[in-house]
Short mmCIF file of C-alpha atoms in Angstrom, two decimals:
data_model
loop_
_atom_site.label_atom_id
_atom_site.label_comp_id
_atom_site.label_asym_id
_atom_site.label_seq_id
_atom_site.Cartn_x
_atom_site.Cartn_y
_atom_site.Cartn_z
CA UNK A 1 286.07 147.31 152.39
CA UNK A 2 289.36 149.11 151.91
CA UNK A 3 290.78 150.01 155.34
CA UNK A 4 294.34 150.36 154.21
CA UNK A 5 295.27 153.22 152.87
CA UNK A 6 295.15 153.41 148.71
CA UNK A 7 298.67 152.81 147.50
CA UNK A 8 300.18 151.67 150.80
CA UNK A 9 300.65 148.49 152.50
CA UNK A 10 302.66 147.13 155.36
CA UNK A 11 305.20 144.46 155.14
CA UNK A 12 303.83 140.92 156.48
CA UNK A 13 305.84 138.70 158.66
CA UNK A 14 306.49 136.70 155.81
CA UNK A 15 308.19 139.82 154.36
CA UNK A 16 311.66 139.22 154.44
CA UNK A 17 312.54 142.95 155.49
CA UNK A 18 310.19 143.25 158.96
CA UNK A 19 311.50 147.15 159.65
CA UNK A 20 308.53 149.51 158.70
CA UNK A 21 308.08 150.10 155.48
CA UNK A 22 305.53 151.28 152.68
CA UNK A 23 305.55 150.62 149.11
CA UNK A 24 303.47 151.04 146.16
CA UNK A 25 300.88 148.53 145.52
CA UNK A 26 297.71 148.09 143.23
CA UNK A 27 294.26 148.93 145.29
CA UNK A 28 293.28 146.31 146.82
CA UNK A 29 289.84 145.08 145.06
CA UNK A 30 289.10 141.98 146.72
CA UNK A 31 287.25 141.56 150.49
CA UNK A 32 289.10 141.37 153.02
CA UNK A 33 288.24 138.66 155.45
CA UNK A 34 287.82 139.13 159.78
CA UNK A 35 291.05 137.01 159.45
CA UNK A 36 293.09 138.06 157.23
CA UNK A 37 292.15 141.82 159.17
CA UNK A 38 293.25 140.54 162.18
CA UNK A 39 296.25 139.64 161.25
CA UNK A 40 297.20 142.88 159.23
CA UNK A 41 296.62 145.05 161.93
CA UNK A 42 298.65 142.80 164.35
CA UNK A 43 301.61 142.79 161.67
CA UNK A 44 301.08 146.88 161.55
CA UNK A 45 301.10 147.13 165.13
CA UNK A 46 303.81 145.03 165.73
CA UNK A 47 306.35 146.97 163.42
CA UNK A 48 305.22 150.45 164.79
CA UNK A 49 306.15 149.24 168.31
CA UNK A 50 309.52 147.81 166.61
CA UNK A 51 309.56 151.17 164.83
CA UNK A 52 309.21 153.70 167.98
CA UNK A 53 311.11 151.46 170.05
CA UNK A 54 314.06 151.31 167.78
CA UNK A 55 313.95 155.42 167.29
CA UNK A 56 312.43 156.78 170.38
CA UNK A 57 314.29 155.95 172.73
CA UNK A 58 315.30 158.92 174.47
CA UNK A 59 311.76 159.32 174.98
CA UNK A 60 310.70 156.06 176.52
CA UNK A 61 314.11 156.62 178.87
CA UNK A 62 312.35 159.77 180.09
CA UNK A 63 309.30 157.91 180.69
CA UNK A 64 311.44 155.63 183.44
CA UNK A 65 313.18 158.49 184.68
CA UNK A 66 309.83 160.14 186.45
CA UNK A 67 311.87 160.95 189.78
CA UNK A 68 314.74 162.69 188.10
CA UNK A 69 315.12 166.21 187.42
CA UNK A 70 313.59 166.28 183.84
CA UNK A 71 311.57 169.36 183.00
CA UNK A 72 308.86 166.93 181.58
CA UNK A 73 306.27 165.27 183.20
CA UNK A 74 305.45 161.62 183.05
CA UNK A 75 302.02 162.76 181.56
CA UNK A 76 303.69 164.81 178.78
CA UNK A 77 306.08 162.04 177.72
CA UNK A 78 303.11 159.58 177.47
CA UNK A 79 301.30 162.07 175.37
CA UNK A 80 304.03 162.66 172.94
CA UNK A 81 304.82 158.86 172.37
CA UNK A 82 301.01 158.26 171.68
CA UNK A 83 300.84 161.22 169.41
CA UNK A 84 303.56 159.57 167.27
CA UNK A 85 302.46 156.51 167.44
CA UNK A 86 298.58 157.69 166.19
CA UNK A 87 300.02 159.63 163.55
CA UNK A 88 302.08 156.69 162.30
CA UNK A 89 298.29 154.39 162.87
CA UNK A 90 296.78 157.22 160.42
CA UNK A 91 299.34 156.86 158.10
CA UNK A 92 298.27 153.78 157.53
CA UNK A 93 294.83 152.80 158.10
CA UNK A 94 291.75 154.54 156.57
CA UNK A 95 289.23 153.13 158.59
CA UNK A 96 288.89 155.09 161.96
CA UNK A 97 287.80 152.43 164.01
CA UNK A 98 291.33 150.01 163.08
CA UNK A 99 292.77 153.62 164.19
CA UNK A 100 290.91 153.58 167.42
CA UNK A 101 291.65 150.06 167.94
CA UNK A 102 295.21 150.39 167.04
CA UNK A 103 295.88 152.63 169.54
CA UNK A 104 293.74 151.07 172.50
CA UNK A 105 295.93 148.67 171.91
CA UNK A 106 298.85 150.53 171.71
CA UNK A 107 297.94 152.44 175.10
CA UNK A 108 297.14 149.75 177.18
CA UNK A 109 300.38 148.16 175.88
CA UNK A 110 302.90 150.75 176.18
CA UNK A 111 301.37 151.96 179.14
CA UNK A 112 299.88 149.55 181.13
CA UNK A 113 300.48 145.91 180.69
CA UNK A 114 298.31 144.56 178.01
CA UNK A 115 295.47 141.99 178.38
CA UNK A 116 296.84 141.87 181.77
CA UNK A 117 295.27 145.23 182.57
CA UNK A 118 291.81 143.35 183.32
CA UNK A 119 293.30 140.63 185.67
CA UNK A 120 294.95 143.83 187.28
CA UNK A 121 291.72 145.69 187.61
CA UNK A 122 289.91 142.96 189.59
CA UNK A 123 290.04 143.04 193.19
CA UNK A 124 291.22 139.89 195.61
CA UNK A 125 293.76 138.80 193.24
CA UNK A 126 297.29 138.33 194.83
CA UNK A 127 299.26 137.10 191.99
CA UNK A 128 299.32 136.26 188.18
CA UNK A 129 301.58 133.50 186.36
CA UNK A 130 301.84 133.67 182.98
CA UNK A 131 303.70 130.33 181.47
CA UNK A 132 302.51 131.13 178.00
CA UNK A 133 299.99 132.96 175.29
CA UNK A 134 296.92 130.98 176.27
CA UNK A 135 297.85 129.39 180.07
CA UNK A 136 297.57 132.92 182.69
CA UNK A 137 296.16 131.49 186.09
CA UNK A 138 295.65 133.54 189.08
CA UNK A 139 295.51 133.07 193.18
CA UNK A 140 292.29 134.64 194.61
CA UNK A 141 291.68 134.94 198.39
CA UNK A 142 294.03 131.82 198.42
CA UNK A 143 292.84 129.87 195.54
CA UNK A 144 294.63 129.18 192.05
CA UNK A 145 292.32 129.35 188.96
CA UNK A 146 292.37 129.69 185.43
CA UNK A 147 291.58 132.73 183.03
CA UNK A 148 289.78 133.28 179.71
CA UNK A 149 292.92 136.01 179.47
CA UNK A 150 295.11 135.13 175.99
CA UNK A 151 297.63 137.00 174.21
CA UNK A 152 297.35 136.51 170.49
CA UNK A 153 300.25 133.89 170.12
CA UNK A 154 303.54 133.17 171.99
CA UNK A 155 305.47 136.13 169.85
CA UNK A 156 302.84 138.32 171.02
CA UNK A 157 303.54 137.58 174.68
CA UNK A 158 307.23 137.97 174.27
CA UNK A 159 306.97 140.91 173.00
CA UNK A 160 305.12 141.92 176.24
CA UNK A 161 307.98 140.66 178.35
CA UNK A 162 310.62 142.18 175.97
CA UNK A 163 308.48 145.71 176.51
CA UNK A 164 308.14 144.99 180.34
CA UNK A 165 312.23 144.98 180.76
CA UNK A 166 312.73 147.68 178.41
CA UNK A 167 310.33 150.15 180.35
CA UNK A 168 311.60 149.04 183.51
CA UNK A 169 315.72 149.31 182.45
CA UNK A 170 316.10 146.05 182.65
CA UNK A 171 318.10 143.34 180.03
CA UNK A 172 316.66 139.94 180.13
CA UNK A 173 319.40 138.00 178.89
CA UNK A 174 321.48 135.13 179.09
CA UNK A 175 323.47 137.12 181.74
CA UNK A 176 320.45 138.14 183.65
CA UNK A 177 318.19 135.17 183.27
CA UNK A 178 316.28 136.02 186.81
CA UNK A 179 315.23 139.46 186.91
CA UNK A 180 312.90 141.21 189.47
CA UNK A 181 311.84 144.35 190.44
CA UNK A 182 308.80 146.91 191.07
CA UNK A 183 306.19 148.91 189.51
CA UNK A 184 304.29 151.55 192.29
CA UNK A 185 303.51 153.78 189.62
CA UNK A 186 301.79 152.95 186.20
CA UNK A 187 298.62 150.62 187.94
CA UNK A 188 296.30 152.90 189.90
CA UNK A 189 295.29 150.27 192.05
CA UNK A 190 298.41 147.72 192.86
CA UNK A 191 301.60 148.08 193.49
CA UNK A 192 303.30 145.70 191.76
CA UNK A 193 306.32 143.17 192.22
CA UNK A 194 307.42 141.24 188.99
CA UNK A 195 309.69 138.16 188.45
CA UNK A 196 310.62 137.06 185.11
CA UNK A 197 312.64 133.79 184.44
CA UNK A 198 313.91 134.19 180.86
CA UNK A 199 313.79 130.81 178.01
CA UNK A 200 317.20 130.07 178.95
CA UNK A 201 316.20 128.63 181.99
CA UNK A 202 312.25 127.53 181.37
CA UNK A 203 312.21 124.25 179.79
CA UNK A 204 309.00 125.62 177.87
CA UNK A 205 311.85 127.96 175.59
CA UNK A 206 309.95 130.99 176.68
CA UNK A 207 309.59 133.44 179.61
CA UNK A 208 307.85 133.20 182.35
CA UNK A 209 306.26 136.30 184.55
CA UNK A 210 304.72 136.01 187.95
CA UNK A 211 302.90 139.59 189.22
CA UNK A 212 302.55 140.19 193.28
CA UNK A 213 299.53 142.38 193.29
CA UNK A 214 299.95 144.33 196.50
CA UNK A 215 296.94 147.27 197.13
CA UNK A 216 297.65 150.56 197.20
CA UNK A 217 295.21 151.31 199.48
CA UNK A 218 295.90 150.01 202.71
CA UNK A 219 293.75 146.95 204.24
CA UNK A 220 294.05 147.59 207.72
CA UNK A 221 293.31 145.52 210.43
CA UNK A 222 289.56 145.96 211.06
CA UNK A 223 289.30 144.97 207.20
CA UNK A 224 291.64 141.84 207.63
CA UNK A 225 288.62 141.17 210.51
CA UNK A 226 286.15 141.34 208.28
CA UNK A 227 287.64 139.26 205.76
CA UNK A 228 288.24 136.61 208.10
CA UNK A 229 291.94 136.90 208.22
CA UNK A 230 291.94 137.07 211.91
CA UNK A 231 289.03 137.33 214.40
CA UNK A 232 288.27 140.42 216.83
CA UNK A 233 290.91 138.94 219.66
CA UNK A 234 293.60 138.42 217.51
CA UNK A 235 293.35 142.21 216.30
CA UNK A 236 293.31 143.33 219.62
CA UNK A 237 296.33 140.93 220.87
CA UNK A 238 298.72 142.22 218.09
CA UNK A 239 298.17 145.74 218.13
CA UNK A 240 298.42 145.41 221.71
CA UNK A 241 301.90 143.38 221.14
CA UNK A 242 302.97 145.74 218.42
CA UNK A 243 302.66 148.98 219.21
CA UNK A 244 302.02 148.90 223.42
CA UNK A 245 304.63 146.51 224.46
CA UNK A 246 307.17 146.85 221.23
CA UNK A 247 307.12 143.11 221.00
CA UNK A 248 309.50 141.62 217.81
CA UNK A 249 307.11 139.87 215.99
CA UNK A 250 307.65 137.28 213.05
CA UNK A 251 305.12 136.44 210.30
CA UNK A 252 305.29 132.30 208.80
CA UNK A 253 303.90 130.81 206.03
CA UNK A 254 303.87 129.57 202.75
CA UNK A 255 305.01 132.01 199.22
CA UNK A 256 301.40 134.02 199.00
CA UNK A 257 300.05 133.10 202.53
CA UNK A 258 299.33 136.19 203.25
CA UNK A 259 302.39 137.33 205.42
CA UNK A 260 303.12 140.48 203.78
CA UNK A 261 299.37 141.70 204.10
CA UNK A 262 299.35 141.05 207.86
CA UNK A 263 302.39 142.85 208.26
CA UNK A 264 301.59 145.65 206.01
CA UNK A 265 298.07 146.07 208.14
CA UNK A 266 300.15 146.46 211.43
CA UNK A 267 302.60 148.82 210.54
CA UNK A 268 299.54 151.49 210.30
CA UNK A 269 299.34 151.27 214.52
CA UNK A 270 303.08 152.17 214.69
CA UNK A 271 303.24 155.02 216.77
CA UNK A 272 304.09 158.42 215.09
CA UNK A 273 305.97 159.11 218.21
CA UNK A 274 308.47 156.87 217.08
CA UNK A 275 311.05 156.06 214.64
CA UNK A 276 310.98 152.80 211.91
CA UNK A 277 312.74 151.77 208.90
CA UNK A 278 311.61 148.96 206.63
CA UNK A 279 314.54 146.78 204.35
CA UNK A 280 313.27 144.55 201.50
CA UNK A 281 314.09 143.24 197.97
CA UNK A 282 310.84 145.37 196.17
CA UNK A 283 308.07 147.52 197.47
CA UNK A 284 305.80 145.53 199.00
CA UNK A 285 305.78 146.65 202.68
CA UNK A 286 304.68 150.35 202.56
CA UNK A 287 303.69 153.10 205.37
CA UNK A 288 301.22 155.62 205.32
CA UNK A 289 301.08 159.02 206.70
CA UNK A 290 304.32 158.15 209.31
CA UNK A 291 306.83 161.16 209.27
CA UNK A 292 309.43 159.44 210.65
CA UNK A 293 309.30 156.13 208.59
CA UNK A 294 311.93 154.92 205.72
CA UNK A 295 311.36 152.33 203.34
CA UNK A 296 314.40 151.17 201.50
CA UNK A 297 315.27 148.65 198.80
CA UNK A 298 317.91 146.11 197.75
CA UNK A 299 319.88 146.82 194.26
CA UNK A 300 320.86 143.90 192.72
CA UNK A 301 324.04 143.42 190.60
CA UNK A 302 323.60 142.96 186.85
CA UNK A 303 325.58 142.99 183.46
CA UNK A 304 325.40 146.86 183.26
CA UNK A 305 327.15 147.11 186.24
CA UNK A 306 328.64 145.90 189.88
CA UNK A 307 326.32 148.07 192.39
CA UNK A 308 325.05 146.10 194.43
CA UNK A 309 323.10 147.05 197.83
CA UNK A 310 321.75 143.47 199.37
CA UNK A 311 319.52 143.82 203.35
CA UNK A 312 322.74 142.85 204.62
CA UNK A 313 324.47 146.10 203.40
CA UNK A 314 321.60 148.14 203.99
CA UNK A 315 321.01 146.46 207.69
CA UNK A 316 324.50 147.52 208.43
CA UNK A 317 324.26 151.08 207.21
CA UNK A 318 320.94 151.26 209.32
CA UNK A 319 322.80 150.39 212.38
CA UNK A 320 324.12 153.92 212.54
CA UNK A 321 321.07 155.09 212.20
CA UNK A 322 318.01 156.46 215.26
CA UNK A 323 315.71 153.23 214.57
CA UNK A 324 313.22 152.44 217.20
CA UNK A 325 311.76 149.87 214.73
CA UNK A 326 313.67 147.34 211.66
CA UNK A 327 311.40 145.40 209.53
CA UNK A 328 312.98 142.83 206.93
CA UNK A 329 310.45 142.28 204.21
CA UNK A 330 311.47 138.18 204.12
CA UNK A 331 314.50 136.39 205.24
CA UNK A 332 315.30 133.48 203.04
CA UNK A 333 318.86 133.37 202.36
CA UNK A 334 321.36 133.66 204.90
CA UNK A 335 323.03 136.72 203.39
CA UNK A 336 319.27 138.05 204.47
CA UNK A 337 319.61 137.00 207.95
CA UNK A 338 323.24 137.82 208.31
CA UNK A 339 322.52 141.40 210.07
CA UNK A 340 320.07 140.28 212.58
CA UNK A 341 322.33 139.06 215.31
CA UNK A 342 323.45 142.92 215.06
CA UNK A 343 319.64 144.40 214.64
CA UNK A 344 318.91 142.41 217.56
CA UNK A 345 321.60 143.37 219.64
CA UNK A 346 320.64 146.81 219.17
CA UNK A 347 317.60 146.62 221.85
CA UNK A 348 315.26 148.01 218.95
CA UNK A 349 312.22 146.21 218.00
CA UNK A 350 311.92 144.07 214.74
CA UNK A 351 309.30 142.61 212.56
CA UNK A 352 310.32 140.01 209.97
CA UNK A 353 308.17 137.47 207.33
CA UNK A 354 309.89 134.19 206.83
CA UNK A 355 309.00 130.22 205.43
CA UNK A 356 307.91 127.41 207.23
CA UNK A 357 305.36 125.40 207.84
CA UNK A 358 304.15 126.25 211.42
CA UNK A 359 305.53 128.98 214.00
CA UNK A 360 308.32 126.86 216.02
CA UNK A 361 309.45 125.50 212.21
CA UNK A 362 309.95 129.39 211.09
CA UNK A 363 311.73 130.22 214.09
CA UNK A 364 314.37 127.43 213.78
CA UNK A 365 314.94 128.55 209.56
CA UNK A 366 315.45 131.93 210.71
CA UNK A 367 317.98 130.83 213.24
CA UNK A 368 319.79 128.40 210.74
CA UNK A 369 320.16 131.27 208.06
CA UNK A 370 322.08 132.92 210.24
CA UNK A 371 324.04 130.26 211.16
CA UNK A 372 324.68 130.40 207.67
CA UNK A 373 325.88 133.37 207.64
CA UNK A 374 327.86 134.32 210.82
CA UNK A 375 329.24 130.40 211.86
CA UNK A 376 327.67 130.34 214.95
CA UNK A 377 326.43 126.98 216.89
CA UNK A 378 322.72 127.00 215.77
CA UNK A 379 322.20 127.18 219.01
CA UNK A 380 323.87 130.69 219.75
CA UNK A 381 321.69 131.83 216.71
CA UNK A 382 318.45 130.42 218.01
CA UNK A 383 319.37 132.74 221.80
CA UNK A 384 319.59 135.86 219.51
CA UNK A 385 315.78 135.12 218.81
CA UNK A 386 314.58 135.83 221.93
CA UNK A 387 313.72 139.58 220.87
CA UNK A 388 311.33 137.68 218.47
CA UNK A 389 308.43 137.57 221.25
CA UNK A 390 305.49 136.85 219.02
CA UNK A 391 304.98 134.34 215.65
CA UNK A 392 302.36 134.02 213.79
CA UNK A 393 301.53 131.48 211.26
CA UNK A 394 299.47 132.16 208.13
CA UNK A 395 298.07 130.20 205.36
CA UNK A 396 295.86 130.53 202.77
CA UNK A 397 295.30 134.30 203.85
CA UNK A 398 293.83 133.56 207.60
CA UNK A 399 296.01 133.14 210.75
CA UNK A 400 295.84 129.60 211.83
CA UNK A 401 298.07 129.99 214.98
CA UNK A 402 300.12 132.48 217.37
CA UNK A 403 302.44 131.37 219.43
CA UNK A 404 304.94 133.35 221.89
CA UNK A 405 308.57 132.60 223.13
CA UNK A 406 308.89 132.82 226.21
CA UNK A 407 312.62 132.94 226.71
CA UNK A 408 315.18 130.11 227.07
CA UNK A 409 314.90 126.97 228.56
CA UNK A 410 318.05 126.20 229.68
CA UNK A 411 317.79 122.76 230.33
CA UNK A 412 316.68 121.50 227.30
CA UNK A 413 318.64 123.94 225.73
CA UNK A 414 315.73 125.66 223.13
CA UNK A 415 313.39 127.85 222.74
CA UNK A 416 310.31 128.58 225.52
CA UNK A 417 307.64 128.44 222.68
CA UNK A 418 303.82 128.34 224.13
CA UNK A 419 301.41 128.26 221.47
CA UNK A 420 298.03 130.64 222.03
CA UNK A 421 294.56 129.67 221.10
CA UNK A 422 291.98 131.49 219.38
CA UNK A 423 291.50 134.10 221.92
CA UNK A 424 295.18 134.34 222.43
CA UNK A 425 295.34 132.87 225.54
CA UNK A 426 298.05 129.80 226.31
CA UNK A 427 296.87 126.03 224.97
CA UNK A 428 296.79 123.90 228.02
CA UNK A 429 299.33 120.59 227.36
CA UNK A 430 297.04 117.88 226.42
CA UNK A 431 298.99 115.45 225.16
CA UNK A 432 302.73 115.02 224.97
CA UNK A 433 302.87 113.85 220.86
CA UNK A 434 300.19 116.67 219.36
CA UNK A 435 299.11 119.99 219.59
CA UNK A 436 296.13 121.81 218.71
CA UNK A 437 295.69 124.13 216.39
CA UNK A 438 292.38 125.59 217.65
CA UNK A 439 291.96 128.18 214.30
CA UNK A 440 291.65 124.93 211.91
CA UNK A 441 290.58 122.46 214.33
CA UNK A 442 293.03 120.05 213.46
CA UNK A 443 295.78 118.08 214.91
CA UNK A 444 299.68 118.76 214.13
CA UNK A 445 302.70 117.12 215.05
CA UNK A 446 305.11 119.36 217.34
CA UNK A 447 308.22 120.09 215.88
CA UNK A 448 311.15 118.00 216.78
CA UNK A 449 314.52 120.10 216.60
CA UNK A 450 316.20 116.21 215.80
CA UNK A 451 313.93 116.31 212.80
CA UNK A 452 314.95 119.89 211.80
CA UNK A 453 316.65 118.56 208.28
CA UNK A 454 318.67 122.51 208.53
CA UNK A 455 320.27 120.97 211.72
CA UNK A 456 322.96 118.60 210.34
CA UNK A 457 326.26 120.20 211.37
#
């Protein structure tokens, strides 16, 4: 079967010139085998993204550039790139269905992400880590698995990364060796938060890409119910909390516990009578049909340039602003807590996602982060947490606790933390060395502030 073209023929890897390039060659006469195909086509596909890459690159710039002023659409520019690359598939291959199967490829490629675009088409999924070509495992409702997804070898997968960075402006290099950043646009059903560690720091010697799969369409608290993120009383509490009694509430748990979904849920009671803002590092948190609601994000500093817009420069700017409501997507650093003692002191409500391991554990992080960051005795920082009323404690995407703070107890100096039970009422003291935590039905230590391992000078 002759599926090349009569007289032409692509360069092979082997080839020691790899730009695209055509020369004369006898007609083939011998069969071809599934192989030997396979790898032809990959070699031709390879150099044509090389190829359009290399000389289109005004247009794949216009393809990033969908919010600017350009008179063309991102539909048009997608339509003009695949033209040229189909016409340079034709050039080449005879057979219509290595056309066809060239430029599946080529769309789902360029335009989507790849063999990802199944994982990313499946619902439940929170994230995706890809180590290498044949090890992509996913977290589902909570639980890490294994796929049958494989890119065709490791140069095939950094080729994906390499396309990833160059569609979203973005120079993985020995400079910028930790990249991250968003994609709301090009899935229809996530939106999508990538970090990439480049070779120079994975001990593997190639990249690494974890996906956040966030869902576009809001799940809202009755569907959180159903799932069995929270029951029918704990809806009712936080709403109540929320949006009736303004209370600052702050989300715990583990990386994928399900914080940002809980917190995503509530912000659809926020009243349209008032006024929010929401800081962050990428577009996670997102609001729906609010007119008065802002969602900004951080710019980070890289090797094309010095701008650089962290949440503490954007908490600062948003001080001046008519904010009834600041949420801070995660505090983890203490240049991300360093603007709370100021948010705070503004009488406005907050909402905030941070680590830990249970709610009183989350509430003394947050308050050593900004000791961190402003020099204050932990214990000044921990006061400034008052205007955090509620905390709630997730894992494995369910709420296994709530507990409220109930001011300062001055004489031992700490927090007034009461932990609720499941139908958010106040757990009686039955014991002085555990606590229950009703949700799981199991026993946990209480957290000793001696044993806080943040709280050494």
């Amino acid at each position: 079967m002759l599926w090349l073209k009569k007289g032409k023929r692509i360069k092979t890897k082997e080839s020691e010139n790899i730009e695209l390039s055509f020369y004369e060659t006898d007609t083939i006469k011998k069969q071809i085998t599934i192989e030997d195909k396979d790898k032809e086509l990959e070699t031709i596909f390879n150099q044509i993204i090389d190829h359009l890459i290399a000389e289109e690159t005004g247009l794949i710039n216009k393809l990033n550039q969908i919010n600017s002023n350009d008179s063309f659409s991102y539909d048009e520019v997608k339509q003009l790139i695949f033209k040229k690359a189909t016409e340079k598939f034709k050039q080449i291959c005879e057979n219509e269905n290595d056309v066809k199967q060239l430029c599946d490829r080529f769309n789902s490629y360029f335009f989507g992400y790849y063999v990802m675009d199944s994982l990313l088409s499946q619902p439940d999924i929170s994230d995706i880590k890809i180590y290498n070509a044949q090890n992509i495992r996913i977290k589902k409702r909570g639980v890490r698995m294994g796929t049958n997804v494989k890119f065709m070898s490791n140069n095939d997968y950094i080729r994906f990364v390499n396309m990833l960075c160059v569609r979203n402006k973005k120079n993985l290099s020995n400079i910028n060796a930790l990249i991250k950043f968003s994609d709301v646009v090009s899935n229809p059903l996530y939106r999508l938060r990538i970090n990439i560690t480049s070779e120079l720091i994975n001990n593997s010697g190639i990249p690494k890409v974890h996906f956040r799969l966030i869902p576009k369409k809001k799940v809202t608290l009755e569907d959180l119910v159903r799932e069995n993120y929270m029951n029918p009383k704990q809806k009712d509490y936080l709403i109540q909390k929320f949006d009736k009694q303004e209370a600052g509430i702050l989300f715990v748990g583990a990386n994928g516990s399900g914080k940002t979904t809980g917190m995503n849920a509530l912000l659809e009671v926020f009243s349209i009578q008032k006024s929010g803002l929401v800081i962050q590092e990428t577009d996670e948190l997102f609001v729906e049909g609010h007119p008065d609601f802002s969602v900004w994000h951080t710019i980070e500093e890289n090797n094309e340039g010095m701008v650089h817009y962290g949440i503490n420069e954007l908490a600062n700017h948003a001080l001046t602003d008519d904010v009834d409501l600041f949420v801070l997507g995660e505090v983890k650093s203490g240049s991300d807590a360093a603007a709370l003692p100021m948010l705070v002191a503004t009488g406005s409500q907050i909402m905030l996602s941070a680590h830990g391991n249970n709610e009183e554990e989350g509430l003394y992080k947050v308050g050593d982060y900004m000791k961190q960051a402003t020099g204050y005795e932990l214990e000044q920082c921990m006061r400034f947490l008052i205007g955090i009323q509620v905390v709630v404690y997730v894992k494995k995407y369910q709420i296994c606790s709530i507990s409220e703070v109930h001011g300062w107890d001055y004489e031992k100096q700490r927090l007034r933390i009461v932990k609720l039970d499941e139908d958010c009422k106040p757990v009686k003291a039955e014991a002085k060395n555990s606590s229950l935590d009703s949700s799981r039905n199991t026993k946990t230590e209480p957290f000793s502030l001696n044993d806080f391992f943040f709280n050494n000078g």
